[in-house]
């Protein structure tokens, strides 16, 4: 046992990881991985919207693990966990849902928006789907994910904040009514709370085909940047608003030359700079960022047995913690029926 406080955070195995994950979440995970005992979760119970494509989920478990290794999350010091290898996640979901009023899910703005997107997909990108019960319930499962290792901190993108509020509320209710079992976890939002998509959509997302992936090669990055939405139309030498142009937003997020970027932004907003020039700079910036990540990914991809070991050990360790917590929960709820006689 370590005396460190705990982090629980996760990602759904629905595809490889992109720049939004990096700036919104992974950067913080990497930074805090030694200060906290970390449980990094691959949330494979929460893919009901991909139920007709389990092959993709299966593949993505490895993609996500490889991306984690590639950005520098050390599986020796932290736990890589596959959710379904810790079935206590499902058990705790069932028990905690006793205490959550339906109205709290009905009001959850992220859930509302995601259900709306599921039912009304962007033209031609996906078929219209009815919302599965499991999808409606996924925030409760996320509450269980966080409470199961009794986590203190949850570093995430800002779309997850309503779920963490739900977690805090659940912990408070449970502790007050039964026994003090759960710490009330804090959320920690990344440097870029919500990175826009290459198409100018509010969120870069695996499901929206508007992402630049951490594993994209240099040519793919160049091509995607070339096709990026560059804000409202402007004439040559016409000033623009940086916040309205995703190219400028990406430079703001990732350009390591902060002084150079500040000058560029000032000029952009005063006398204008053409998108072609900005795109050239952005391509170089992104490839500079992604090159070492791609290299590391390749090295790990050549040794998938080591990746498997990371997942196996991490899940095993998470299960021990989960069993501890479930013993506390059963005790608090007075559910040890067989001990009576
Ligand atoms: P999906 O579209 O399948 O839901 P996703 O891209 O939203 O996938 P998740 O697995 O739902 O990915 O999210 C994992 C983590 O990454 C969460 O903490 C989420 O807030 C963060 N994240 C995802 N996309 C972005 C983004 N564009 N900007 C900032 N953070 C993000
Ligand atoms: Mg999501």
mmCIF file of N, CA and C in Angstrom, residues 75-185:
data_model
loop_
_atom_site.group_PDB
_atom_site.id
_atom_site.type_symbol
_atom_site.label_atom_id
_atom_site.label_comp_id
_atom_site.label_asym_id
_atom_site.label_seq_id
_atom_site.Cartn_x
_atom_site.Cartn_y
_atom_site.Cartn_z
ATOM 1 N N UNK A 75 3.438 2.390 -16.708
ATOM 2 C CA UNK A 75 2.587 1.355 -16.110
ATOM 3 C C UNK A 75 3.240 0.667 -14.914
ATOM 4 N N UNK A 76 4.507 0.971 -14.664
ATOM 5 C CA UNK A 76 5.162 0.411 -13.474
ATOM 6 C C UNK A 76 4.655 1.138 -12.239
ATOM 7 N N UNK A 77 4.504 2.447 -12.371
ATOM 8 C CA UNK A 77 4.118 3.254 -11.204
ATOM 9 C C UNK A 77 2.620 3.438 -11.070
ATOM 10 N N UNK A 78 1.863 3.147 -12.132
ATOM 11 C CA UNK A 78 0.413 3.362 -12.066
ATOM 12 C C UNK A 78 -0.298 2.135 -12.611
ATOM 13 N N UNK A 79 -1.615 2.135 -12.558
ATOM 14 C CA UNK A 79 -2.359 0.932 -12.948
ATOM 15 C C UNK A 79 -3.156 1.171 -14.221
ATOM 16 N N UNK A 80 -2.871 0.393 -15.248
ATOM 17 C CA UNK A 80 -3.678 0.380 -16.461
ATOM 18 C C UNK A 80 -4.794 -0.640 -16.224
ATOM 19 N N UNK A 81 -6.045 -0.200 -16.273
ATOM 20 C CA UNK A 81 -7.146 -1.075 -15.858
ATOM 21 C C UNK A 81 -8.182 -1.252 -16.969
ATOM 22 N N UNK A 82 -8.546 -2.493 -17.245
ATOM 23 C CA UNK A 82 -9.693 -2.753 -18.121
ATOM 24 C C UNK A 82 -10.923 -2.906 -17.228
ATOM 25 N N UNK A 83 -11.894 -2.053 -17.462
ATOM 26 C CA UNK A 83 -13.052 -1.972 -16.563
ATOM 27 C C UNK A 83 -13.716 -3.328 -16.319
ATOM 28 N N UNK A 84 -13.940 -4.100 -17.377
ATOM 29 C CA UNK A 84 -14.699 -5.348 -17.225
ATOM 30 C C UNK A 84 -13.888 -6.445 -16.535
ATOM 31 N N UNK A 85 -12.583 -6.233 -16.389
ATOM 32 C CA UNK A 85 -11.798 -7.194 -15.605
ATOM 33 C C UNK A 85 -11.942 -6.921 -14.111
ATOM 34 N N UNK A 86 -12.644 -5.837 -13.789
ATOM 35 C CA UNK A 86 -12.956 -5.519 -12.399
ATOM 36 C C UNK A 86 -14.477 -5.431 -12.306
ATOM 37 N N UNK A 87 -15.160 -6.575 -12.258
ATOM 38 C CA UNK A 87 -16.632 -6.558 -12.355
ATOM 39 C C UNK A 87 -17.299 -5.855 -11.172
ATOM 40 N N UNK A 88 -16.517 -5.578 -10.122
ATOM 41 C CA UNK A 88 -17.060 -4.772 -9.024
ATOM 42 C C UNK A 88 -17.542 -3.411 -9.523
ATOM 43 N N UNK A 89 -17.016 -2.961 -10.664
ATOM 44 C CA UNK A 89 -17.527 -1.718 -11.258
ATOM 45 C C UNK A 89 -19.026 -1.839 -11.537
ATOM 46 N N UNK A 90 -19.431 -3.003 -12.039
ATOM 47 C CA UNK A 90 -20.854 -3.212 -12.353
ATOM 48 C C UNK A 90 -21.664 -3.363 -11.069
ATOM 49 N N UNK A 91 -21.074 -4.057 -10.105
ATOM 50 C CA UNK A 91 -21.797 -4.266 -8.847
ATOM 51 C C UNK A 91 -22.055 -2.932 -8.136
ATOM 52 N N UNK A 92 -21.014 -2.116 -8.073
ATOM 53 C CA UNK A 92 -21.176 -0.839 -7.369
ATOM 54 C C UNK A 92 -22.151 0.072 -8.123
ATOM 55 N N UNK A 93 -22.146 -0.008 -9.446
ATOM 56 C CA UNK A 93 -23.113 0.774 -10.236
ATOM 57 C C UNK A 93 -24.533 0.412 -9.809
ATOM 58 N N UNK A 94 -24.781 -0.900 -9.677
ATOM 59 C CA UNK A 94 -26.125 -1.348 -9.309
ATOM 60 C C UNK A 94 -26.511 -0.815 -7.925
ATOM 61 N N UNK A 95 -25.567 -0.881 -6.982
ATOM 62 C CA UNK A 95 -25.903 -0.456 -5.617
ATOM 63 C C UNK A 95 -26.070 1.057 -5.518
ATOM 64 N N UNK A 96 -25.175 1.786 -6.168
ATOM 65 C CA UNK A 96 -25.246 3.252 -6.047
ATOM 66 C C UNK A 96 -26.487 3.813 -6.733
ATOM 67 N N UNK A 97 -26.971 3.109 -7.744
ATOM 68 C CA UNK A 97 -28.136 3.646 -8.452
ATOM 69 C C UNK A 97 -29.396 3.614 -7.576
ATOM 70 N N UNK A 98 -29.310 2.933 -6.434
ATOM 71 C CA UNK A 98 -30.403 3.014 -5.469
ATOM 72 C C UNK A 98 -30.586 4.442 -4.957
ATOM 73 N N UNK A 99 -29.451 5.136 -4.876
ATOM 74 C CA UNK A 99 -29.464 6.410 -4.140
ATOM 75 C C UNK A 99 -29.498 7.645 -5.029
ATOM 76 N N UNK A 100 -29.547 7.430 -6.352
ATOM 77 C CA UNK A 100 -29.541 8.595 -7.244
ATOM 78 C C UNK A 100 -30.913 8.819 -7.849
ATOM 79 N N UNK A 101 -31.496 9.968 -7.564
ATOM 80 C CA UNK A 101 -32.805 10.250 -8.152
ATOM 81 C C UNK A 101 -32.687 10.382 -9.671
ATOM 82 N N UNK A 102 -33.676 9.864 -10.377
ATOM 83 C CA UNK A 102 -33.699 9.917 -11.825
ATOM 84 C C UNK A 102 -33.546 11.356 -12.330
ATOM 85 N N UNK A 103 -34.098 12.293 -11.559
ATOM 86 C CA UNK A 103 -34.072 13.699 -12.006
ATOM 87 C C UNK A 103 -32.640 14.212 -12.158
ATOM 88 N N UNK A 104 -31.688 13.627 -11.405
ATOM 89 C CA UNK A 104 -30.308 14.100 -11.540
ATOM 90 C C UNK A 104 -29.717 13.696 -12.880
ATOM 91 N N UNK A 105 -30.153 12.577 -13.419
ATOM 92 C CA UNK A 105 -29.703 12.189 -14.761
ATOM 93 C C UNK A 105 -30.431 13.020 -15.811
ATOM 94 N N UNK A 106 -31.699 13.246 -15.571
ATOM 95 C CA UNK A 106 -32.491 14.024 -16.536
ATOM 96 C C UNK A 106 -31.917 15.422 -16.729
ATOM 97 N N UNK A 107 -31.315 15.956 -15.667
ATOM 98 C CA UNK A 107 -30.787 17.331 -15.741
ATOM 99 C C UNK A 107 -29.352 17.385 -16.253
ATOM 100 N N UNK A 108 -28.674 16.246 -16.375
ATOM 101 C CA UNK A 108 -27.245 16.235 -16.702
ATOM 102 C C UNK A 108 -26.994 16.755 -18.130
ATOM 103 N N UNK A 109 -26.377 17.933 -18.267
ATOM 104 C CA UNK A 109 -26.276 18.565 -19.592
ATOM 105 C C UNK A 109 -25.416 17.776 -20.585
ATOM 106 N N UNK A 110 -24.346 17.119 -20.111
ATOM 107 C CA UNK A 110 -23.499 16.348 -21.025
ATOM 108 C C UNK A 110 -24.268 15.147 -21.550
ATOM 109 N N UNK A 111 -24.958 14.458 -20.660
ATOM 110 C CA UNK A 111 -25.744 13.291 -21.064
ATOM 111 C C UNK A 111 -26.810 13.710 -22.077
ATOM 112 N N UNK A 112 -27.481 14.820 -21.782
ATOM 113 C CA UNK A 112 -28.528 15.318 -22.684
ATOM 114 C C UNK A 112 -27.967 15.546 -24.076
ATOM 115 N N UNK A 113 -26.837 16.254 -24.153
ATOM 116 C CA UNK A 113 -26.241 16.594 -25.457
ATOM 117 C C UNK A 113 -25.807 15.322 -26.191
ATOM 118 N N UNK A 114 -25.239 14.354 -25.455
ATOM 119 C CA UNK A 114 -24.760 13.134 -26.109
ATOM 120 C C UNK A 114 -25.921 12.280 -26.608
ATOM 121 N N UNK A 115 -27.001 12.246 -25.850
ATOM 122 C CA UNK A 115 -28.171 11.476 -26.302
ATOM 123 C C UNK A 115 -28.770 12.121 -27.552
ATOM 124 N N UNK A 116 -28.796 13.417 -27.542
ATOM 125 C CA UNK A 116 -29.297 14.184 -28.686
ATOM 126 C C UNK A 116 -28.446 13.879 -29.930
ATOM 127 N N UNK A 117 -27.117 13.831 -29.752
ATOM 128 C CA UNK A 117 -26.210 13.547 -30.880
ATOM 129 C C UNK A 117 -26.394 12.120 -31.391
ATOM 130 N N UNK A 118 -26.683 11.198 -30.472
ATOM 131 C CA UNK A 118 -26.889 9.804 -30.855
ATOM 132 C C UNK A 118 -28.154 9.672 -31.714
ATOM 133 N N UNK A 119 -29.172 10.393 -31.314
ATOM 134 C CA UNK A 119 -30.448 10.302 -32.028
ATOM 135 C C UNK A 119 -30.451 11.105 -33.317
ATOM 136 N N UNK A 120 -29.627 12.157 -33.357
ATOM 137 C CA UNK A 120 -29.568 13.009 -34.549
ATOM 138 C C UNK A 120 -28.132 13.199 -35.005
ATOM 139 N N UNK A 121 -27.538 12.170 -35.630
ATOM 140 C CA UNK A 121 -26.129 12.270 -36.012
ATOM 141 C C UNK A 121 -25.923 13.298 -37.123
ATOM 142 N N UNK A 122 -24.687 13.816 -37.203
ATOM 143 C CA UNK A 122 -24.340 14.751 -38.271
ATOM 144 C C UNK A 122 -24.549 14.029 -39.598
ATOM 145 N N UNK A 123 -25.045 14.770 -40.602
ATOM 146 C CA UNK A 123 -25.391 14.178 -41.900
ATOM 147 C C UNK A 123 -24.348 13.201 -42.416
ATOM 148 N N UNK A 124 -24.782 12.008 -42.737
ATOM 149 C CA UNK A 124 -23.916 11.060 -43.419
ATOM 150 C C UNK A 124 -22.829 10.437 -42.557
ATOM 151 N N UNK A 125 -22.661 10.865 -41.309
ATOM 152 C CA UNK A 125 -21.541 10.338 -40.522
ATOM 153 C C UNK A 125 -21.882 9.065 -39.768
ATOM 154 N N UNK A 126 -23.132 8.900 -39.410
ATOM 155 C CA UNK A 126 -23.522 7.700 -38.666
ATOM 156 C C UNK A 126 -25.018 7.549 -38.812
ATOM 157 N N UNK A 127 -25.481 6.332 -38.489
ATOM 158 C CA UNK A 127 -26.933 6.172 -38.570
ATOM 159 C C UNK A 127 -27.565 6.621 -37.260
ATOM 160 N N UNK A 128 -28.822 6.970 -37.368
ATOM 161 C CA UNK A 128 -29.604 7.376 -36.222
ATOM 162 C C UNK A 128 -29.803 6.172 -35.302
ATOM 163 N N UNK A 129 -29.555 6.365 -33.997
ATOM 164 C CA UNK A 129 -29.680 5.219 -33.095
ATOM 165 C C UNK A 129 -30.602 5.552 -31.930
ATOM 166 N N UNK A 130 -31.395 4.579 -31.492
ATOM 167 C CA UNK A 130 -32.146 4.801 -30.256
ATOM 168 C C UNK A 130 -31.164 4.774 -29.087
ATOM 169 N N UNK A 131 -31.510 5.465 -28.004
ATOM 170 C CA UNK A 131 -30.601 5.515 -26.850
ATOM 171 C C UNK A 131 -30.775 4.247 -26.004
ATOM 172 N N UNK A 132 -29.708 3.434 -25.854
ATOM 173 C CA UNK A 132 -29.827 2.253 -25.003
ATOM 174 C C UNK A 132 -29.921 2.643 -23.523
ATOM 175 N N UNK A 133 -30.581 1.804 -22.746
ATOM 176 C CA UNK A 133 -30.688 2.057 -21.301
ATOM 177 C C UNK A 133 -29.298 2.255 -20.703
ATOM 178 N N UNK A 134 -28.352 1.416 -21.147
ATOM 179 C CA UNK A 134 -26.993 1.511 -20.591
ATOM 180 C C UNK A 134 -26.361 2.876 -20.864
ATOM 181 N N UNK A 135 -26.721 3.482 -22.003
ATOM 182 C CA UNK A 135 -26.161 4.799 -22.300
ATOM 183 C C UNK A 135 -26.689 5.825 -21.300
ATOM 184 N N UNK A 136 -27.969 5.748 -21.051
ATOM 185 C CA UNK A 136 -28.590 6.671 -20.099
ATOM 186 C C UNK A 136 -27.945 6.533 -18.721
ATOM 187 N N UNK A 137 -27.542 5.328 -18.406
ATOM 188 C CA UNK A 137 -27.013 5.033 -17.085
ATOM 189 C C UNK A 137 -25.498 5.227 -16.974
ATOM 190 N N UNK A 138 -24.828 5.572 -18.083
ATOM 191 C CA UNK A 138 -23.369 5.571 -18.006
ATOM 192 C C UNK A 138 -22.789 6.565 -16.990
ATOM 193 N N UNK A 139 -23.444 7.726 -16.764
ATOM 194 C CA UNK A 139 -22.864 8.596 -15.727
ATOM 195 C C UNK A 139 -22.849 7.925 -14.345
ATOM 196 N N UNK A 140 -23.834 7.066 -14.070
ATOM 197 C CA UNK A 140 -23.844 6.374 -12.772
ATOM 198 C C UNK A 140 -22.671 5.396 -12.706
ATOM 199 N N UNK A 141 -22.405 4.768 -13.850
ATOM 200 C CA UNK A 141 -21.280 3.857 -13.895
ATOM 201 C C UNK A 141 -19.970 4.624 -13.679
ATOM 202 N N UNK A 142 -19.916 5.833 -14.218
ATOM 203 C CA UNK A 142 -18.726 6.646 -14.020
ATOM 204 C C UNK A 142 -18.568 7.021 -12.545
ATOM 205 N N UNK A 143 -19.680 7.262 -11.890
ATOM 206 C CA UNK A 143 -19.650 7.516 -10.444
ATOM 207 C C UNK A 143 -19.023 6.305 -9.738
ATOM 208 N N UNK A 144 -19.470 5.107 -10.119
ATOM 209 C CA UNK A 144 -18.929 3.888 -9.505
ATOM 210 C C UNK A 144 -17.443 3.724 -9.820
ATOM 211 N N UNK A 145 -17.050 4.021 -11.061
ATOM 212 C CA UNK A 145 -15.627 3.930 -11.440
ATOM 213 C C UNK A 145 -14.756 4.768 -10.503
ATOM 214 N N UNK A 146 -15.234 5.970 -10.197
ATOM 215 C CA UNK A 146 -14.437 6.906 -9.395
ATOM 216 C C UNK A 146 -14.441 6.500 -7.925
ATOM 217 N N UNK A 147 -15.621 6.057 -7.437
ATOM 218 C CA UNK A 147 -15.728 5.734 -6.011
ATOM 219 C C UNK A 147 -15.096 4.386 -5.669
ATOM 220 N N UNK A 148 -15.042 3.486 -6.646
ATOM 221 C CA UNK A 148 -14.535 2.130 -6.370
ATOM 222 C C UNK A 148 -13.096 2.146 -5.817
ATOM 223 N N UNK A 149 -12.161 2.876 -6.433
ATOM 224 C CA UNK A 149 -10.825 2.943 -5.812
ATOM 225 C C UNK A 149 -10.742 4.051 -4.752
ATOM 226 N N UNK A 150 -11.870 4.623 -4.399
ATOM 227 C CA UNK A 150 -11.933 5.718 -3.421
ATOM 228 C C UNK A 150 -10.957 6.842 -3.819
ATOM 229 N N UNK A 151 -11.153 7.314 -5.045
ATOM 230 C CA UNK A 151 -10.247 8.317 -5.618
ATOM 231 C C UNK A 151 -10.477 9.708 -5.029
ATOM 232 N N UNK A 152 -9.399 10.497 -5.030
ATOM 233 C CA UNK A 152 -9.464 11.871 -4.531
ATOM 234 C C UNK A 152 -9.526 12.888 -5.662
ATOM 235 N N UNK A 153 -8.951 12.518 -6.816
ATOM 236 C CA UNK A 153 -8.831 13.496 -7.898
ATOM 237 C C UNK A 153 -9.176 12.841 -9.229
ATOM 238 N N UNK A 154 -9.875 13.598 -10.094
ATOM 239 C CA UNK A 154 -10.295 13.072 -11.388
ATOM 240 C C UNK A 154 -9.946 14.083 -12.482
ATOM 241 N N UNK A 155 -8.782 13.909 -13.141
ATOM 242 C CA UNK A 155 -8.403 14.856 -14.190
ATOM 243 C C UNK A 155 -9.098 14.517 -15.510
ATOM 244 N N UNK A 156 -9.892 15.461 -16.032
ATOM 245 C CA UNK A 156 -10.744 15.219 -17.215
ATOM 246 C C UNK A 156 -10.938 16.497 -18.031
ATOM 247 N N UNK A 157 -11.511 16.344 -19.215
ATOM 248 C CA UNK A 157 -11.960 17.492 -19.997
ATOM 249 C C UNK A 157 -13.262 18.032 -19.413
ATOM 250 N N UNK A 158 -13.632 19.266 -19.772
ATOM 251 C CA UNK A 158 -14.737 19.904 -19.038
ATOM 252 C C UNK A 158 -16.113 19.308 -19.344
ATOM 253 N N UNK A 159 -16.218 18.475 -20.400
ATOM 254 C CA UNK A 159 -17.517 17.832 -20.646
ATOM 255 C C UNK A 159 -17.866 16.826 -19.547
ATOM 256 N N UNK A 160 -16.860 16.435 -18.764
ATOM 257 C CA UNK A 160 -17.091 15.429 -17.728
ATOM 258 C C UNK A 160 -17.498 16.030 -16.374
ATOM 259 N N UNK A 161 -17.478 17.349 -16.260
ATOM 260 C CA UNK A 161 -17.726 17.972 -14.951
ATOM 261 C C UNK A 161 -19.081 17.607 -14.331
ATOM 262 N N UNK A 162 -20.153 17.540 -15.125
ATOM 263 C CA UNK A 162 -21.435 17.170 -14.507
ATOM 264 C C UNK A 162 -21.392 15.779 -13.871
ATOM 265 N N UNK A 163 -20.607 14.869 -14.462
ATOM 266 C CA UNK A 163 -20.529 13.519 -13.911
ATOM 267 C C UNK A 163 -19.764 13.521 -12.581
ATOM 268 N N UNK A 164 -18.803 14.397 -12.478
ATOM 269 C CA UNK A 164 -18.027 14.444 -11.231
ATOM 270 C C UNK A 164 -18.853 15.094 -10.125
ATOM 271 N N UNK A 165 -19.673 16.057 -10.511
ATOM 272 C CA UNK A 165 -20.583 16.648 -9.536
ATOM 273 C C UNK A 165 -21.535 15.568 -9.005
ATOM 274 N N UNK A 166 -22.005 14.724 -9.917
ATOM 275 C CA UNK A 166 -22.875 13.603 -9.546
ATOM 276 C C UNK A 166 -22.153 12.665 -8.571
ATOM 277 N N UNK A 167 -20.867 12.451 -8.828
ATOM 278 C CA UNK A 167 -20.061 11.581 -7.961
ATOM 279 C C UNK A 167 -19.950 12.170 -6.555
ATOM 280 N N UNK A 168 -19.692 13.460 -6.493
ATOM 281 C CA UNK A 168 -19.558 14.113 -5.182
ATOM 282 C C UNK A 168 -20.863 14.006 -4.394
ATOM 283 N N UNK A 169 -21.960 14.247 -5.107
ATOM 284 C CA UNK A 169 -23.273 14.182 -4.484
ATOM 285 C C UNK A 169 -23.552 12.764 -3.957
ATOM 286 N N UNK A 170 -23.207 11.767 -4.773
ATOM 287 C CA UNK A 170 -23.437 10.375 -4.372
ATOM 288 C C UNK A 170 -22.595 10.029 -3.142
ATOM 289 N N UNK A 171 -21.326 10.432 -3.155
ATOM 290 C CA UNK A 171 -20.438 10.152 -2.015
ATOM 291 C C UNK A 171 -21.000 10.788 -0.748
ATOM 292 N N UNK A 172 -21.436 12.039 -0.860
ATOM 293 C CA UNK A 172 -21.996 12.741 0.309
ATOM 294 C C UNK A 172 -23.209 12.003 0.859
ATOM 295 N N UNK A 173 -24.120 11.629 -0.057
ATOM 296 C CA UNK A 173 -25.347 10.942 0.383
ATOM 297 C C UNK A 173 -25.027 9.628 1.074
ATOM 298 N N UNK A 174 -24.146 8.859 0.450
ATOM 299 C CA UNK A 174 -23.808 7.538 0.999
ATOM 300 C C UNK A 174 -23.146 7.692 2.371
ATOM 301 N N UNK A 175 -22.156 8.553 2.445
ATOM 302 C CA UNK A 175 -21.413 8.724 3.706
ATOM 303 C C UNK A 175 -22.326 9.192 4.835
ATOM 304 N N UNK A 176 -23.231 10.109 4.494
ATOM 305 C CA UNK A 176 -24.119 10.686 5.506
ATOM 306 C C UNK A 176 -25.086 9.618 6.021
ATOM 307 N N UNK A 177 -25.616 8.849 5.079
ATOM 308 C CA UNK A 177 -26.680 7.916 5.436
ATOM 309 C C UNK A 177 -26.146 6.633 6.084
ATOM 310 N N UNK A 178 -24.942 6.191 5.666
ATOM 311 C CA UNK A 178 -24.435 4.905 6.161
ATOM 312 C C UNK A 178 -23.155 5.082 6.958
ATOM 313 N N UNK A 179 -22.028 5.013 6.248
ATOM 314 C CA UNK A 179 -20.731 5.140 6.915
ATOM 315 C C UNK A 179 -19.823 5.937 6.025
ATOM 316 N N UNK A 180 -18.833 6.565 6.617
ATOM 317 C CA UNK A 180 -17.869 7.341 5.837
ATOM 318 C C UNK A 180 -16.982 6.364 5.042
ATOM 319 N N UNK A 181 -17.355 6.099 3.800
ATOM 320 C CA UNK A 181 -16.572 5.173 2.977
ATOM 321 C C UNK A 181 -15.798 5.908 1.882
ATOM 322 N N UNK A 182 -16.445 6.919 1.275
ATOM 323 C CA UNK A 182 -15.866 7.515 0.069
ATOM 324 C C UNK A 182 -15.335 8.919 0.297
ATOM 325 N N UNK A 183 -14.096 9.205 -0.174
ATOM 326 C CA UNK A 183 -13.662 10.597 -0.219
ATOM 327 C C UNK A 183 -14.518 11.340 -1.254
ATOM 328 N N UNK A 184 -14.677 12.646 -1.060
ATOM 329 C CA UNK A 184 -15.432 13.426 -2.050
ATOM 330 C C UNK A 184 -14.442 13.920 -3.104
ATOM 331 N N UNK A 185 -14.455 13.333 -4.298
ATOM 332 C CA UNK A 185 -13.368 13.611 -5.252
ATOM 333 C C UNK A 185 -13.472 14.997 -5.900
#
